[in-house]
Coordinates of C-alpha atoms in Angstrom, one line a residue:
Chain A
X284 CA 61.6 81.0 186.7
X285 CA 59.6 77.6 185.8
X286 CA 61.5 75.8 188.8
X287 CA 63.1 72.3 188.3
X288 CA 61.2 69.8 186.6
X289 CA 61.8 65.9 186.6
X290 CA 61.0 63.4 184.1
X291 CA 59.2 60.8 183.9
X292 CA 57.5 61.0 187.4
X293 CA 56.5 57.9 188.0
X294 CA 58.4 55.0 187.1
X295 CA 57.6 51.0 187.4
X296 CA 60.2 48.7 186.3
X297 CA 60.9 44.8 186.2
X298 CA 64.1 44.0 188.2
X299 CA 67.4 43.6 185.7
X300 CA 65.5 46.6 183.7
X301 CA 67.7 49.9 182.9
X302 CA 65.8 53.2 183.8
X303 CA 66.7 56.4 182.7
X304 CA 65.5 59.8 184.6
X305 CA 65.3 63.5 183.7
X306 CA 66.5 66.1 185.5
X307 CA 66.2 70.3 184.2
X308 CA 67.5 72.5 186.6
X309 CA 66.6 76.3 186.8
X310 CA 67.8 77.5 183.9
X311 CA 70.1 80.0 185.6
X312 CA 72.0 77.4 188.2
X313 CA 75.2 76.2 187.7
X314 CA 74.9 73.6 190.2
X315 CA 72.6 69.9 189.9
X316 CA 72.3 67.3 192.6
X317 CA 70.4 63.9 192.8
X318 CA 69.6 62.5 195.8
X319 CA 67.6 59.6 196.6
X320 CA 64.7 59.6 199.7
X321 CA 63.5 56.4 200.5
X322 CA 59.6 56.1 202.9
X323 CA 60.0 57.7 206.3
X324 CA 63.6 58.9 205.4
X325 CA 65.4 62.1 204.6
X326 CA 67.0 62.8 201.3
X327 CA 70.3 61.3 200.6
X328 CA 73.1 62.8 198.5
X329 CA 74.2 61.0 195.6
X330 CA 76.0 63.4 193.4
X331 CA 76.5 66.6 192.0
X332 CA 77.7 68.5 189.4
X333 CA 78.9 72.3 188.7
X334 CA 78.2 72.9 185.1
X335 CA 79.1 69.7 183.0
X336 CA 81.7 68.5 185.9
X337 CA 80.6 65.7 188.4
X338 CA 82.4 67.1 191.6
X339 CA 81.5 64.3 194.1
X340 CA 79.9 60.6 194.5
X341 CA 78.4 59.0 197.5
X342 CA 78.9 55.9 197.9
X343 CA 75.6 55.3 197.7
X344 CA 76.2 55.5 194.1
X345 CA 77.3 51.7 193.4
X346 CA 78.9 50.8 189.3
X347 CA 75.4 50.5 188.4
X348 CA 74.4 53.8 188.4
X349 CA 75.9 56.8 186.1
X350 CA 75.2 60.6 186.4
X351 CA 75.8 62.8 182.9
X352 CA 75.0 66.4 182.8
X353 CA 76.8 66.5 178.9
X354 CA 76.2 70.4 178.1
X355 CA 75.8 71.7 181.7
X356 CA 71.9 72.0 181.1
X357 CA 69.7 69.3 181.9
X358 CA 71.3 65.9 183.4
X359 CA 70.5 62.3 183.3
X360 CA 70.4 59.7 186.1
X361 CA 70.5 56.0 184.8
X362 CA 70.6 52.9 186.9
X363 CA 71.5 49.5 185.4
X364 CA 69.9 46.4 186.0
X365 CA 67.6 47.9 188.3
X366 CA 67.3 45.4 191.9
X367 CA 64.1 46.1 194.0
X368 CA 66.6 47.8 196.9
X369 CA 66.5 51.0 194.2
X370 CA 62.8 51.4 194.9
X371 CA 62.6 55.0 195.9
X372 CA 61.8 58.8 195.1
X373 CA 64.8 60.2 192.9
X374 CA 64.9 64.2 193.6
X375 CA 66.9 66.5 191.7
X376 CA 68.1 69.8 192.6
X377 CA 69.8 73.0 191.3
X378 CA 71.4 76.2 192.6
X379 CA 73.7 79.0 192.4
X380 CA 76.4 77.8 194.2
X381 CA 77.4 81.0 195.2
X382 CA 77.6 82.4 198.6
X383 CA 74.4 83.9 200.1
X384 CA 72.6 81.9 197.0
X385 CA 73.5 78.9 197.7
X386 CA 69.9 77.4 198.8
X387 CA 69.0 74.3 196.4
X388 CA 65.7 74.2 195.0
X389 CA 63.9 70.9 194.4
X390 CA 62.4 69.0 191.6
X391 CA 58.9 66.7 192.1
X392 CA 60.8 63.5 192.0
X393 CA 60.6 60.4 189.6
X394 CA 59.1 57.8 192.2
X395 CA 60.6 54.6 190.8
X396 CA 59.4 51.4 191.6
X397 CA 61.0 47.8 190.7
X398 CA 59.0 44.4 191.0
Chain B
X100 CA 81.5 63.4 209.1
X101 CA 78.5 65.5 209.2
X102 CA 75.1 64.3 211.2
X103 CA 71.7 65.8 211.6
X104 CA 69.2 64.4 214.1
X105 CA 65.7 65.6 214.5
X106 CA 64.5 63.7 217.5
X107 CA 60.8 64.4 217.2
X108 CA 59.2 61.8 214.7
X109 CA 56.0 63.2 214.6
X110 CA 54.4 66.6 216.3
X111 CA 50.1 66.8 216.5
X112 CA 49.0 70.4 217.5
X113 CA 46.0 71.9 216.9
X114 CA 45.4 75.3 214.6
X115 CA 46.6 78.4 216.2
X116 CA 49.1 76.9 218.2
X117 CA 53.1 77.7 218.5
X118 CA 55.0 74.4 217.6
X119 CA 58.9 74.0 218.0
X120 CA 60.6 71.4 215.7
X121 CA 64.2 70.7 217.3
X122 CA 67.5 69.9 215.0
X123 CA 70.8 68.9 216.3
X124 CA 73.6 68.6 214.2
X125 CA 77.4 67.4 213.8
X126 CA 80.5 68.8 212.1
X127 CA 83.9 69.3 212.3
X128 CA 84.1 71.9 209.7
X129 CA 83.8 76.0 210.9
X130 CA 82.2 77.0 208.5
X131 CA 78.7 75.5 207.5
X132 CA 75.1 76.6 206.3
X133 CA 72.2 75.1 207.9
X134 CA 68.5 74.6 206.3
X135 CA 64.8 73.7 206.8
X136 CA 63.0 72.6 204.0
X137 CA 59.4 71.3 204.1
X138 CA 57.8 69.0 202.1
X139 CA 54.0 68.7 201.8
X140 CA 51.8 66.0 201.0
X141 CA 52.8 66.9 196.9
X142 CA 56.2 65.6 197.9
X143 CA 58.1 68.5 197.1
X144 CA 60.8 69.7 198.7
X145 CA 60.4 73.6 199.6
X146 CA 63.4 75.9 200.7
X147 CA 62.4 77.4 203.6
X148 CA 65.2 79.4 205.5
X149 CA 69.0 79.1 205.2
X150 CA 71.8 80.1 207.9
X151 CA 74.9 80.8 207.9
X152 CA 77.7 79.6 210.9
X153 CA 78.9 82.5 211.3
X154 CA 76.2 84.6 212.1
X155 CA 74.3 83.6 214.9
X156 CA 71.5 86.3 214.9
X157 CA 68.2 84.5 215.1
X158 CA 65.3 86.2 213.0
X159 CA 61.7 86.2 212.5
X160 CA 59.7 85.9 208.7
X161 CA 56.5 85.8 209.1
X162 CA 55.2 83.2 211.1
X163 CA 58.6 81.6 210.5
X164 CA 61.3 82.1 213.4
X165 CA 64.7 80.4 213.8
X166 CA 66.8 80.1 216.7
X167 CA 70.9 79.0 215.9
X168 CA 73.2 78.2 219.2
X169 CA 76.8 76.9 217.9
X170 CA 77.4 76.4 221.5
X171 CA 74.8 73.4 221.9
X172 CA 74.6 72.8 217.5
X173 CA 71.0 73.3 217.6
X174 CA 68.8 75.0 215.0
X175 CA 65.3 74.8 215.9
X176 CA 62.4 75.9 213.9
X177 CA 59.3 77.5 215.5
X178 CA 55.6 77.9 213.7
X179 CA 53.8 80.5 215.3
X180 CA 49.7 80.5 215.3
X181 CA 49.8 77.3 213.2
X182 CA 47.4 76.5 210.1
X183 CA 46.2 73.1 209.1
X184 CA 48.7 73.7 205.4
X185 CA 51.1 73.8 207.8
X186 CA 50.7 70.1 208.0
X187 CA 53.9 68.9 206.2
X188 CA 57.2 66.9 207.3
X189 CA 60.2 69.2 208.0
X190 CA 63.5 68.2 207.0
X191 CA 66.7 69.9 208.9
X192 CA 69.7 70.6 206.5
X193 CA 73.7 71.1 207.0
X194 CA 76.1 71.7 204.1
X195 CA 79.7 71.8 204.9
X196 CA 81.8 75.2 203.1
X197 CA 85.0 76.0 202.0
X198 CA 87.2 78.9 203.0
X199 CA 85.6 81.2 201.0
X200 CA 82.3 80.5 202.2
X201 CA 80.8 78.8 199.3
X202 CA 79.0 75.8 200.3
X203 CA 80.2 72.1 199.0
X204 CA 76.6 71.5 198.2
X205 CA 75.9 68.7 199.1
X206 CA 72.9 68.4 201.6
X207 CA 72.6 65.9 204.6
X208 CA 69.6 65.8 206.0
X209 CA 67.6 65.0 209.3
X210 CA 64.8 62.0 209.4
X211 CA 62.4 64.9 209.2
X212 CA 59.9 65.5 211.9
X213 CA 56.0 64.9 210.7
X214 CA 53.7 68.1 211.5
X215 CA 50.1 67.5 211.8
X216 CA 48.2 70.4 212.6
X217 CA 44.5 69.9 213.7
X218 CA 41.9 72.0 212.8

């Protein structure tokens, strides 16, 4: 179990840039989430998806973000003409999904960082 | 809507001693699952226990003990003989679940309370 691994990690951008992150779950999980956790805050949900189907969006997730997870697998989190307000730590997760498993295990985080 | 308040911002004990990080949280829903999660200076996120709504026994891992009252929607977190790795902020969790259970999945989370633990 190599836990979930996020790509790049660090990530410093000019504002109006597109970024695109990483995210490979546990290998076994069925379920991904991204969330974004800005200084001195908690996480915050922004989506998720079981298997290849995106189940729910916050509304945190404005038109210039997308979320694919195309094979179930790995997913990607892209953001648009990037505004300095994204600044944060993107942190993906995975799980089962299943009752009595359904803890989610965390990724490092891609810290992204728009001048 | 669901909420989670943790109204201690930051904690400062010294090594050895028992510390007592409080959660409070919101929902309408039943049934639920609640979490702590700690996440050292790495910046990691760590699992650390997970509970469900409907069972209110309160246990003991370790160092690690939990006690869950649906009557005043607390679930507080106590550190026994605290260490200096220890040191970490703590994050309170509540997922929402269907009928059967399952949980939605999606996490909201507490402002996190700031454990510094003095050698």
């Amino acid at each position: 179990d190599t836990g979930v691994s996020q790509n790049p990690r660090h990530k410093i951008t000019k504002r109006g840039q597109n970024v695109t992150f990483r995210c490979d779950p546990i290998s076994e999980h069925n379920r991904l989430y991204w969330y974004r956790q800005t200084l001195g805050q908690g996480p915050e949900f922004l989506t998720y998806f079981q298997n290849e189907a995106q189940l729910e969006k916050s509304r945190l997730l404005s038109d210039r973000f997308s979320a694919e997870r195309p094979k179930g697998s790995f997913s990607t989190l892209e953001i648009q003409r990037t505004e300095q307000g994204d600044s944060a730590m993107y942190l993906c997760a995975s799980s089962f999904g299943r009752e009595g498993r359904n803890e989610q295990f965390f990724g490092p985080g891609t810290r992204l960082t728009v001048l | 809507a669901q909420k989670v308040t943790q109204a201690q911002t930051e904690i400062s004990v010294v090594e050895k001693e028992d510390v007592t990080l409080d959660c409070v949280y919101e929902t309408r829903d039943t049934t639920y699952y609640l979490f702590w999660y700690k996440q050292p200076p790495s910046g990691e996120l760590v699992f650390l226990i997970r509970r469900n709504s409907f069972d209110e026994q309160n246990e003991i891992s370790g160092r690690y003990s939990w006690n869950f009252q649906k009557s005043t929607s607390s679930f507080n977190f106590t550190i026994t003989a605290s260490q200096v790795v220890d040191s970490a902020v703590y994050f309170c969790a509540l997922s929402e679940a269907n009928a059967g259970g399952t949980s939605y999945g999606k996490l909201t989370f507490g402002q996190g309370t700031i454990l510094t633990v003095h050698p």
